[in-house]
Amino acid sequence: MQTDKTPIAAPYRTIAPEVSEFADLRLPEYTETVLQNGIRLMTLDNGAQPVYRLSLRWDGGNLDTPHQEVPQVMASVINEGTTLHTGAEIAEILEYNGAWTRYESTSHYFGATLFGLASRPDEVLDIFTEVLSSPVFPDEAVEARRDKLAAQCLTNREKITSKVQDIYLPMVYGAGNPRAHRSMPADFSAVTPAMVRDHYRRHLKATPPRAYLAGRLTPGLLSAVVSRLEAMRFESVADRVTIRRVKPEYNPEGDYRKLTVADSLQSAIKIAVPTIGRDNPDYETLRLASVAFGGHFGSRLMQNIREDKGYTYGISAQLSSLPGEGSFMTISSQTDNGFVDGVLAEIAAESARMVSDPLSDEELTGVRRLILSALAGVLDSPFTVCDYIIGQEETGQNADSYRKLQETVRNVTAADLARVFAQHIIPNPSLTAIAGK
């Protein structure tokens, strides 16, 4: 029982706490092995809690198939039954063991992820690899899931942010380009169970994945994972799914397009500026410039267009790039129909000001701390480290990019940011798409 009656001093809130700069940040080391069946396994033993995550990634995704909706349906229904267990039994086994799974199909990759307790791996790993090795895709489950995805597609297409993509993507990539494809509800409704099973045969069953195991890895857990992965079998086929890079066609339909949406209360604005890729030595510096321009709440676009002018609740700019598929600085916003011209004028003005009025010391310090905080956040858990490693590999970066980005952040000057904006953004066309009244 506490007898000390000394009053607790109230916190003194008028003095801000001392801010310390980040020291050198380093990614933890991981190991890599190739299993007998061709699976490349990367392991990261870095967990404070007795949990683990096993992520499998197959090259090939929505853009690499003739019918882009098929892999999305497959991802949503793959755990609805195997040759040995029903979907309900699979769910019961996972829940009983405190585990859960996630399946996703993205533009160029299919992912299967298992979260589990390090103390109970066996039954969970058995059912996870069973789902990936012998799914049956029951007709009724496929039909139910595809109909749900069709309904979600119909809802999403009513949003103004979706409608602007209908004109933005063909302008940037070309109307016949796979990346310009916009799913319709009928596209999902046309998916059949046979199409899903055939896609599985040509994709997950035909190619060994990359595997990433992270968490608190005991010898027993590691042995259990390796034995289950090595038991997976793959069957070579002539028509297997592989990544097909989607080269953009810059400016095929002009620099400006507008889609009139008569009943819309707001307009969506989407702008793409083609620019340099990751192989250019200025890329990381331009990345920092894009953050200063519109990549955080205190960016120049936000300060002007949201805070000063009140034209929008939010506006963003970011630099994005995929190997072989071009690099863009993209600007996105929603605004009242009456403010569209004002938003476009202020975007142009702020773009010019990035060159004519370089960042102040306070702005540059803010950008530095923001990026270093994000890099420090990568180290929060073995799972975030693993996500970073996966992202680096799939965007064509090498293992040293984490260190190089830090060097750029610590050494960059305001003049550097102004220079790359002048060289790699200002001279290039702005492809502008607007959807609204």
mmCIF file of N, CA and C in Angstrom, residues 38-80:
data_model
loop_
_atom_site.group_PDB
_atom_site.id
_atom_site.type_symbol
_atom_site.label_atom_id
_atom_site.label_comp_id
_atom_site.label_asym_id
_atom_site.label_seq_id
_atom_site.Cartn_x
_atom_site.Cartn_y
_atom_site.Cartn_z
ATOM 1 N N GLY A 38 13.001 -25.180 -55.840
ATOM 2 C CA GLY A 38 13.148 -23.897 -56.519
ATOM 3 C C GLY A 38 12.625 -22.693 -55.769
ATOM 4 N N ILE A 39 11.975 -22.886 -54.625
ATOM 5 C CA ILE A 39 11.496 -21.752 -53.824
ATOM 6 C C ILE A 39 12.696 -21.032 -53.220
ATOM 7 N N ARG A 40 12.747 -19.733 -53.424
ATOM 8 C CA ARG A 40 13.800 -18.914 -52.795
ATOM 9 C C ARG A 40 13.276 -18.392 -51.466
ATOM 10 N N LEU A 41 13.889 -18.811 -50.370
ATOM 11 C CA LEU A 41 13.424 -18.480 -49.024
ATOM 12 C C LEU A 41 14.353 -17.474 -48.367
ATOM 13 N N MET A 42 13.778 -16.351 -47.946
ATOM 14 C CA MET A 42 14.515 -15.344 -47.183
ATOM 15 C C MET A 42 13.976 -15.347 -45.761
ATOM 16 N N THR A 43 14.877 -15.375 -44.778
ATOM 17 C CA THR A 43 14.463 -15.439 -43.381
ATOM 18 C C THR A 43 15.044 -14.271 -42.606
ATOM 19 N N LEU A 44 14.229 -13.724 -41.709
ATOM 20 C CA LEU A 44 14.634 -12.596 -40.879
ATOM 21 C C LEU A 44 14.222 -12.896 -39.448
ATOM 22 N N ASP A 45 15.184 -13.242 -38.608
ATOM 23 C CA ASP A 45 14.931 -13.545 -37.198
ATOM 24 C C ASP A 45 15.142 -12.270 -36.406
ATOM 25 N N ASN A 46 14.037 -11.555 -36.172
ATOM 26 C CA ASN A 46 14.191 -10.220 -35.586
ATOM 27 C C ASN A 46 12.988 -9.856 -34.717
ATOM 28 N N GLY A 47 12.281 -10.842 -34.181
ATOM 29 C CA GLY A 47 11.029 -10.539 -33.492
ATOM 30 C C GLY A 47 11.154 -10.490 -31.988
ATOM 31 N N ALA A 48 10.437 -9.552 -31.369
ATOM 32 C CA ALA A 48 10.368 -9.470 -29.917
ATOM 33 C C ALA A 48 9.220 -10.294 -29.358
ATOM 34 N N GLN A 49 8.209 -10.572 -30.191
ATOM 35 C CA GLN A 49 7.041 -11.343 -29.775
ATOM 36 C C GLN A 49 7.056 -12.721 -30.441
ATOM 37 N N PRO A 50 6.458 -13.709 -29.783
ATOM 38 C CA PRO A 50 6.484 -15.085 -30.325
ATOM 39 C C PRO A 50 5.487 -15.293 -31.463
ATOM 40 N N VAL A 51 5.639 -14.519 -32.520
ATOM 41 C CA VAL A 51 4.778 -14.626 -33.694
ATOM 42 C C VAL A 51 5.661 -14.628 -34.941
ATOM 43 N N TYR A 52 5.076 -15.065 -36.058
ATOM 44 C CA TYR A 52 5.828 -15.090 -37.309
ATOM 45 C C TYR A 52 4.885 -14.755 -38.451
ATOM 46 N N ARG A 53 5.470 -14.416 -39.587
ATOM 47 C CA ARG A 53 4.712 -14.184 -40.808
ATOM 48 C C ARG A 53 5.444 -14.836 -41.964
ATOM 49 N N LEU A 54 4.706 -15.619 -42.742
ATOM 50 C CA LEU A 54 5.259 -16.254 -43.937
ATOM 51 C C LEU A 54 4.533 -15.683 -45.146
ATOM 52 N N SER A 55 5.291 -15.038 -46.023
ATOM 53 C CA SER A 55 4.716 -14.420 -47.223
ATOM 54 C C SER A 55 5.285 -15.095 -48.458
ATOM 55 N N LEU A 56 4.406 -15.502 -49.348
ATOM 56 C CA LEU A 56 4.811 -16.084 -50.628
ATOM 57 C C LEU A 56 4.383 -15.138 -51.742
ATOM 58 N N ARG A 57 5.287 -14.922 -52.699
ATOM 59 C CA ARG A 57 5.017 -13.995 -53.800
ATOM 60 C C ARG A 57 5.328 -14.680 -55.127
ATOM 61 N N TRP A 58 4.323 -14.689 -56.001
ATOM 62 C CA TRP A 58 4.495 -15.210 -57.362
ATOM 63 C C TRP A 58 4.572 -14.051 -58.342
ATOM 64 N N ASP A 59 5.542 -14.091 -59.256
ATOM 65 C CA ASP A 59 5.578 -13.111 -60.331
ATOM 66 C C ASP A 59 4.381 -13.334 -61.248
ATOM 67 N N GLY A 60 3.762 -12.246 -61.678
ATOM 68 C CA GLY A 60 2.591 -12.335 -62.534
ATOM 69 C C GLY A 60 1.347 -11.914 -61.775
ATOM 70 N N GLY A 61 0.567 -11.014 -62.388
ATOM 71 C CA GLY A 61 -0.629 -10.515 -61.714
ATOM 72 C C GLY A 61 -1.727 -10.168 -62.690
ATOM 73 N N ASN A 62 -2.555 -9.210 -62.291
ATOM 74 C CA ASN A 62 -3.733 -8.868 -63.093
ATOM 75 C C ASN A 62 -3.373 -8.448 -64.515
ATOM 76 N N LEU A 63 -2.308 -7.652 -64.666
ATOM 77 C CA LEU A 63 -1.959 -7.123 -65.982
ATOM 78 C C LEU A 63 -1.322 -8.169 -66.890
ATOM 79 N N ASP A 64 -0.988 -9.294 -66.331
ATOM 80 C CA ASP A 64 -0.276 -10.316 -67.093
ATOM 81 C C ASP A 64 -1.204 -11.428 -67.583
ATOM 82 N N THR A 65 -2.506 -11.185 -67.540
ATOM 83 C CA THR A 65 -3.488 -12.171 -67.964
ATOM 84 C C THR A 65 -4.463 -11.529 -68.946
ATOM 85 N N PRO A 66 -5.030 -12.307 -69.880
ATOM 86 C CA PRO A 66 -5.987 -11.733 -70.835
ATOM 87 C C PRO A 66 -7.247 -11.209 -70.169
ATOM 88 N N HIS A 67 -7.663 -11.831 -69.068
ATOM 89 C CA HIS A 67 -8.877 -11.436 -68.354
ATOM 90 C C HIS A 67 -8.457 -11.014 -66.947
ATOM 91 N N GLN A 68 -8.272 -9.711 -66.727
ATOM 92 C CA GLN A 68 -7.641 -9.220 -65.510
ATOM 93 C C GLN A 68 -8.434 -9.518 -64.244
ATOM 94 N N GLU A 69 -9.707 -9.813 -64.382
ATOM 95 C CA GLU A 69 -10.530 -10.055 -63.203
ATOM 96 C C GLU A 69 -10.355 -11.477 -62.650
ATOM 97 N N VAL A 70 -9.842 -12.386 -63.462
ATOM 98 C CA VAL A 70 -9.713 -13.787 -63.027
ATOM 99 C C VAL A 70 -8.798 -13.932 -61.816
ATOM 100 N N PRO A 71 -7.568 -13.381 -61.821
ATOM 101 C CA PRO A 71 -6.727 -13.546 -60.627
ATOM 102 C C PRO A 71 -7.311 -12.877 -59.388
ATOM 103 N N GLN A 72 -8.104 -11.826 -59.566
ATOM 104 C CA GLN A 72 -8.739 -11.188 -58.412
ATOM 105 C C GLN A 72 -9.789 -12.114 -57.801
ATOM 106 N N VAL A 73 -10.555 -12.788 -58.645
ATOM 107 C CA VAL A 73 -11.522 -13.762 -58.144
ATOM 108 C C VAL A 73 -10.786 -14.923 -57.481
ATOM 109 N N MET A 74 -9.696 -15.381 -58.094
ATOM 110 C CA MET A 74 -8.929 -16.490 -57.520
ATOM 111 C C MET A 74 -8.436 -16.136 -56.118
ATOM 112 N N ALA A 75 -7.930 -14.928 -55.936
ATOM 113 C CA ALA A 75 -7.423 -14.519 -54.627
ATOM 114 C C ALA A 75 -8.518 -14.521 -53.570
ATOM 115 N N SER A 76 -9.734 -14.175 -53.974
ATOM 116 C CA SER A 76 -10.822 -14.074 -53.010
ATOM 117 C C SER A 76 -11.437 -15.419 -52.647
ATOM 118 N N VAL A 77 -11.141 -16.478 -53.440
ATOM 119 C CA VAL A 77 -11.845 -17.746 -53.248
ATOM 120 C C VAL A 77 -10.902 -18.930 -53.036
ATOM 121 N N ILE A 78 -9.606 -18.692 -53.054
ATOM 122 C CA ILE A 78 -8.664 -19.814 -53.009
ATOM 123 C C ILE A 78 -8.760 -20.609 -51.715
ATOM 124 N N ASN A 79 -9.156 -19.970 -50.615
ATOM 125 C CA ASN A 79 -9.227 -20.679 -49.334
ATOM 126 C C ASN A 79 -10.614 -21.239 -49.039
ATOM 127 N N GLU A 80 -11.434 -21.413 -50.068
ATOM 128 C CA GLU A 80 -12.797 -21.920 -49.881
ATOM 129 C C GLU A 80 -12.910 -23.422 -50.083
#
